[in-house]
CSV table of C-alpha atoms in Angstrom, one decimal:
chain,number,residue,atom,x,y,z
T,146,UNK,CA,65.3,-0.7,13.0
T,147,UNK,CA,61.5,-1.3,13.1
T,148,UNK,CA,60.5,-2.7,9.7
T,149,UNK,CA,56.7,-2.7,10.3
T,150,UNK,CA,54.7,0.5,10.7
T,151,UNK,CA,53.0,0.8,14.0
T,152,UNK,CA,49.6,2.5,14.0
T,153,UNK,CA,47.4,4.2,16.6
T,154,UNK,CA,46.2,7.6,17.7
T,155,UNK,CA,47.6,10.4,19.8
T,156,UNK,CA,46.2,13.6,21.2
T,157,UNK,CA,42.5,14.0,20.4
T,158,UNK,CA,42.3,11.0,18.1
T,159,UNK,CA,44.9,12.0,15.4
T,160,UNK,CA,45.7,8.8,13.5
T,161,UNK,CA,49.4,7.9,13.1
T,162,UNK,CA,51.7,5.5,11.3
T,163,UNK,CA,55.1,5.2,12.9
T,164,UNK,CA,58.2,3.7,11.3
T,165,UNK,CA,61.9,3.8,12.0
T,166,UNK,CA,64.3,4.8,14.7
T,167,UNK,CA,66.4,7.9,15.5
T,168,UNK,CA,65.5,11.6,16.0
T,169,UNK,CA,61.7,12.0,15.5
T,170,UNK,CA,60.3,13.5,12.3
T,171,UNK,CA,56.6,14.4,12.1
T,172,UNK,CA,55.2,14.0,8.5
T,173,UNK,CA,51.9,15.9,7.8
T,174,UNK,CA,50.3,14.5,4.6
T,175,UNK,CA,48.5,16.0,1.7
T,176,UNK,CA,44.8,15.8,1.0
T,177,UNK,CA,43.1,12.5,1.5
T,178,UNK,CA,39.7,11.1,1.0
T,179,UNK,CA,39.0,11.0,4.8
T,180,UNK,CA,40.8,11.6,8.2
T,181,UNK,CA,40.3,8.1,9.6
T,182,UNK,CA,43.2,5.7,10.1
T,183,UNK,CA,44.3,4.5,6.6
T,184,UNK,CA,43.6,0.9,5.5
T,185,UNK,CA,44.5,-1.3,2.6
T,186,UNK,CA,46.1,0.3,-0.4
T,187,UNK,CA,46.0,3.8,1.2
T,188,UNK,CA,47.9,2.5,4.2
T,189,UNK,CA,50.5,0.8,2.0
T,190,UNK,CA,51.0,4.0,0.0
T,191,UNK,CA,51.5,6.1,3.2
T,192,UNK,CA,54.0,3.7,4.6
T,193,UNK,CA,55.9,3.8,1.4
T,194,UNK,CA,55.8,7.6,1.5
T,195,UNK,CA,57.6,7.7,4.9
T,196,UNK,CA,59.8,4.7,4.5
T,197,UNK,CA,62.8,6.6,2.9
T,198,UNK,CA,63.0,8.9,6.0
T,199,UNK,CA,62.5,6.1,8.5
T,200,UNK,CA,66.0,4.9,7.7
T,201,UNK,CA,67.4,8.0,9.6
T,202,UNK,CA,64.4,9.2,11.7
T,203,UNK,CA,61.6,7.7,13.8
T,204,UNK,CA,59.0,9.0,11.3
T,205,UNK,CA,55.5,9.8,12.4
T,206,UNK,CA,52.9,10.1,9.6
T,207,UNK,CA,50.2,12.1,11.3
T,208,UNK,CA,46.7,12.6,9.9
T,209,UNK,CA,44.4,15.6,10.5
T,210,UNK,CA,41.5,15.4,13.0
T,211,UNK,CA,38.2,13.6,12.4
T,212,UNK,CA,35.0,15.6,12.8
T,213,UNK,CA,36.1,19.1,11.7
T,214,UNK,CA,33.7,22.0,11.8
T,215,UNK,CA,32.8,23.0,8.2
T,216,UNK,CA,34.2,26.5,9.0
T,217,UNK,CA,37.6,25.2,10.3
T,218,UNK,CA,40.5,27.5,9.4
T,219,UNK,CA,44.1,26.5,8.7
T,220,UNK,CA,44.9,28.0,12.2
T,221,UNK,CA,42.3,25.7,13.8
T,222,UNK,CA,44.0,22.7,12.0
T,223,UNK,CA,47.4,23.7,13.4
T,224,UNK,CA,46.1,24.1,16.9
T,225,UNK,CA,44.8,20.6,16.8
T,226,UNK,CA,48.4,19.4,16.6
T,227,UNK,CA,50.0,21.5,19.4
T,228,UNK,CA,48.9,19.5,22.5
T,229,UNK,CA,49.5,16.2,20.7
T,230,UNK,CA,53.1,17.0,19.7
T,231,UNK,CA,53.9,18.4,23.2
T,232,UNK,CA,52.5,15.3,24.8
T,233,UNK,CA,54.3,12.9,22.5
T,234,UNK,CA,57.7,14.7,22.2
T,235,UNK,CA,57.9,17.0,25.1
T,236,UNK,CA,59.4,19.8,23.0
T,237,UNK,CA,60.0,21.2,19.5
T,238,UNK,CA,60.2,18.6,16.8
T,239,UNK,CA,61.2,18.5,13.1
T,240,UNK,CA,58.2,18.7,10.9
T,241,UNK,CA,57.8,17.8,7.2
T,242,UNK,CA,54.6,19.0,5.5
T,243,UNK,CA,53.7,17.7,2.1
T,244,UNK,CA,51.2,19.7,-0.1
T,245,UNK,CA,48.3,20.6,2.1
T,246,UNK,CA,50.1,19.1,5.1
T,247,UNK,CA,52.7,21.8,4.3
T,248,UNK,CA,50.0,24.5,4.7
T,249,UNK,CA,49.2,23.2,8.1
T,250,UNK,CA,52.9,22.9,9.1
T,251,UNK,CA,53.7,26.4,8.1
T,252,UNK,CA,50.7,27.6,10.0
T,253,UNK,CA,51.9,25.6,13.0
T,254,UNK,CA,55.3,27.2,12.8
T,255,UNK,CA,53.7,30.7,12.6
T,256,UNK,CA,51.2,30.3,15.4
T,257,UNK,CA,53.1,28.0,17.7
T,258,UNK,CA,56.8,28.5,17.1
T,259,UNK,CA,57.8,26.5,20.2
T,260,UNK,CA,56.4,23.4,18.6
T,261,UNK,CA,58.6,23.2,15.5
T,262,UNK,CA,62.4,22.7,15.5
T,263,UNK,CA,62.9,22.7,11.8
T,264,UNK,CA,60.4,22.7,8.9
T,265,UNK,CA,60.4,21.2,5.5
T,266,UNK,CA,57.7,22.1,2.9
T,267,UNK,CA,57.5,19.6,0.1
T,268,UNK,CA,55.4,20.8,-2.8
T,269,UNK,CA,54.0,23.4,-0.6
T,270,UNK,CA,54.2,27.1,0.1
T,271,UNK,CA,52.7,30.2,1.8
T,272,UNK,CA,49.6,29.9,-0.3
T,273,UNK,CA,48.1,27.9,-3.3
T,274,UNK,CA,48.6,29.3,-6.7
T,275,UNK,CA,45.5,30.3,-8.7
T,276,UNK,CA,45.4,27.0,-10.5
T,277,UNK,CA,45.6,25.0,-7.2
T,278,UNK,CA,42.8,27.0,-5.6
T,279,UNK,CA,40.5,26.6,-8.6
T,280,UNK,CA,41.2,22.8,-8.9
T,281,UNK,CA,40.5,22.2,-5.2
T,282,UNK,CA,37.4,24.2,-5.3
T,283,UNK,CA,36.3,22.3,-8.4
T,284,UNK,CA,37.0,19.0,-6.6
T,285,UNK,CA,34.8,20.1,-3.7
T,286,UNK,CA,31.9,21.1,-6.0
T,287,UNK,CA,32.1,17.8,-7.9
T,288,UNK,CA,32.2,15.7,-4.7
T,289,UNK,CA,29.2,17.5,-3.5
T,290,UNK,CA,27.4,16.6,-6.7
T,291,UNK,CA,28.4,12.9,-6.4
T,292,UNK,CA,30.7,13.2,-9.3
T,293,UNK,CA,33.7,11.3,-7.9
T,294,UNK,CA,35.1,10.3,-11.3
T,295,UNK,CA,35.4,13.8,-12.5
T,296,UNK,CA,36.9,14.9,-9.2
T,297,UNK,CA,39.5,12.1,-9.5
T,298,UNK,CA,40.3,13.2,-13.0
T,299,UNK,CA,40.9,16.9,-11.8
T,300,UNK,CA,43.2,15.8,-8.9
T,301,UNK,CA,45.2,13.4,-10.9
T,302,UNK,CA,45.7,15.8,-13.8
T,303,UNK,CA,47.1,18.4,-11.4
T,304,UNK,CA,49.9,16.1,-10.4
T,305,UNK,CA,51.4,16.0,-13.9
T,306,UNK,CA,54.1,18.4,-15.2
T,307,UNK,CA,52.8,19.1,-18.7
T,308,UNK,CA,49.7,19.1,-20.9
T,309,UNK,CA,50.3,15.6,-22.4
T,310,UNK,CA,50.9,13.9,-19.1
T,311,UNK,CA,47.9,15.8,-17.7
T,312,UNK,CA,45.5,14.2,-20.1
T,313,UNK,CA,46.9,10.7,-19.3
T,314,UNK,CA,46.6,11.4,-15.6
T,315,UNK,CA,43.1,12.6,-15.9
T,316,UNK,CA,42.1,9.4,-17.5
T,317,UNK,CA,43.7,7.5,-14.7
T,318,UNK,CA,41.8,9.6,-12.1
T,319,UNK,CA,38.6,9.0,-14.0
T,320,UNK,CA,39.1,5.3,-13.9
T,321,UNK,CA,40.0,5.2,-10.3
T,322,UNK,CA,37.0,7.4,-9.4
T,323,UNK,CA,36.3,7.4,-5.6
T,324,UNK,CA,39.7,5.7,-4.9
T,325,UNK,CA,41.3,9.0,-5.4
T,326,UNK,CA,39.3,11.6,-3.3
T,327,UNK,CA,36.5,9.5,-1.9
T,328,UNK,CA,32.9,10.6,-2.1
T,329,UNK,CA,32.8,13.8,-0.3
T,330,UNK,CA,33.8,13.2,3.3
T,331,UNK,CA,33.0,16.3,5.4
T,332,UNK,CA,36.6,16.5,6.7
T,333,UNK,CA,38.0,16.6,3.3
T,334,UNK,CA,35.6,19.3,2.3
T,335,UNK,CA,36.4,21.3,5.4
T,336,UNK,CA,40.1,21.1,4.8
T,337,UNK,CA,39.7,22.3,1.2
T,338,UNK,CA,37.7,25.2,2.4
T,339,UNK,CA,40.4,26.1,5.0
T,340,UNK,CA,43.2,26.0,2.4
T,341,UNK,CA,41.2,28.1,0.0
T,342,UNK,CA,41.6,31.1,2.6
T,343,UNK,CA,45.1,30.2,3.6
T,344,UNK,CA,47.7,32.8,2.8
T,345,UNK,CA,50.7,33.4,5.1
T,346,UNK,CA,52.6,35.8,2.8
T,347,UNK,CA,52.4,38.7,5.2
T,348,UNK,CA,53.5,36.7,8.2
T,349,UNK,CA,56.5,34.8,6.9
T,350,UNK,CA,59.1,37.3,8.4
T,351,UNK,CA,57.9,36.1,11.9
T,352,UNK,CA,58.7,32.5,11.3
T,353,UNK,CA,62.2,32.1,12.8
T,354,UNK,CA,62.7,28.4,12.5
T,355,UNK,CA,64.9,27.0,9.6
T,356,UNK,CA,62.7,26.1,6.6
T,357,UNK,CA,63.6,24.1,3.5
T,358,UNK,CA,61.1,24.7,0.6
T,359,UNK,CA,61.3,22.1,-2.2
T,360,UNK,CA,59.1,21.6,-5.1
T,361,UNK,CA,58.7,21.1,-8.8
T,362,UNK,CA,59.3,24.0,-11.2
T,363,UNK,CA,56.0,23.0,-13.1
T,364,UNK,CA,53.9,22.3,-10.0
T,365,UNK,CA,50.3,22.9,-11.1
T,366,UNK,CA,49.0,23.5,-7.6
T,367,UNK,CA,51.5,26.2,-6.8
T,368,UNK,CA,54.0,27.1,-9.4
T,369,UNK,CA,57.7,27.5,-8.9
T,370,UNK,CA,57.2,31.2,-8.1
T,371,UNK,CA,55.3,30.6,-4.9
T,372,UNK,CA,58.0,28.3,-3.7
T,373,UNK,CA,60.6,30.9,-4.4
T,374,UNK,CA,58.6,33.7,-2.9
T,375,UNK,CA,57.9,31.6,0.4
T,376,UNK,CA,61.6,30.9,0.9
T,377,UNK,CA,62.7,34.4,0.0
T,378,UNK,CA,60.4,36.0,2.7
T,379,UNK,CA,61.4,33.5,5.5
T,380,UNK,CA,64.3,34.7,7.7
T,381,UNK,CA,65.9,31.3,7.5
T,382,UNK,CA,64.4,29.9,4.3
T,383,UNK,CA,66.0,28.0,1.5
T,384,UNK,CA,64.4,26.9,-1.8
T,385,UNK,CA,65.2,23.9,-4.0
T,386,UNK,CA,63.4,23.9,-7.3
T,387,UNK,CA,63.4,20.7,-9.2
T,388,UNK,CA,63.5,21.5,-13.0
T,389,UNK,CA,60.8,20.0,-15.2
T,390,UNK,CA,59.0,18.4,-12.3
T,391,UNK,CA,55.3,18.8,-11.3
T,392,UNK,CA,53.6,18.2,-7.9
T,393,UNK,CA,56.1,15.8,-6.6
T,394,UNK,CA,55.5,13.3,-3.8
T,395,UNK,CA,57.7,13.4,-0.7
T,396,UNK,CA,59.3,10.0,-1.6
T,397,UNK,CA,60.9,11.4,-4.7
T,398,UNK,CA,64.7,10.5,-4.4
T,399,UNK,CA,65.8,14.1,-5.0
T,400,UNK,CA,63.4,15.2,-2.3
T,401,UNK,CA,64.6,12.6,0.2
T,402,UNK,CA,68.3,13.5,-0.4
T,403,UNK,CA,67.6,17.3,0.2
T,404,UNK,CA,65.4,16.7,3.2
T,405,UNK,CA,67.9,14.4,4.9
T,406,UNK,CA,70.8,16.7,4.3
T,407,UNK,CA,68.8,19.6,5.7
T,408,UNK,CA,67.8,17.7,8.8
T,409,UNK,CA,71.4,16.4,9.4
T,410,UNK,CA,72.6,20.1,9.7
T,411,UNK,CA,72.7,21.3,13.3
T,412,UNK,CA,69.9,23.8,13.8
T,413,UNK,CA,72.2,26.4,15.4
T,414,UNK,CA,74.1,26.7,12.0
T,415,UNK,CA,71.1,28.2,10.2
């Protein structure tokens, strides 16, 4: 098995990290400070994120495009992936979307069903919850005002599962400052704007691919209710709620187990 991540670009310059062997799995990540190829600590963190899946799948961490129009929609973001996935894989592929990456992945399955074989949404759903929308718009406003420390505090606090841990995480975010969400890259701001308008609630019944929705019961960005609603409105949806958990990362051991079990199941059995 390949032990070192290979990096490069596919399609119209989509940055990727590839690790592992086996059936392909495309991993669409959450919000990031920019859409350029990750380096340094950021690269290390993303490799760590996909490593558990790479033991069973050739896992492609695939970033969003660079140079987005400020008025980009979630549908526009999904369209950027279609040709790249067809060129690379030649047919439908399993897709895992984490957080904002899940929004893009669900839009991809709705708009371009032939591109997605099976779909996993980790800490993601058919729309942001009110807390998530408010937090992301606040982050965008703070970054536009050059207040990277306050933006970092908001983001980190939203990752926690309760008020005490949120205060601690906010302090960490303030300390890290621009290391959390950068200093207002236009691609990040365009993505936040696109997700603010994102809501696929009324289209979920048209998504025919098998979908696993997994998230924390106390997720501050969505709330467990959004995860349950998303799965219930999908023809082949299943939800796994993790009790007492917040906005979990995809490398959480419970997430990894559930995802691999789901992907090991033949698609015709759903």
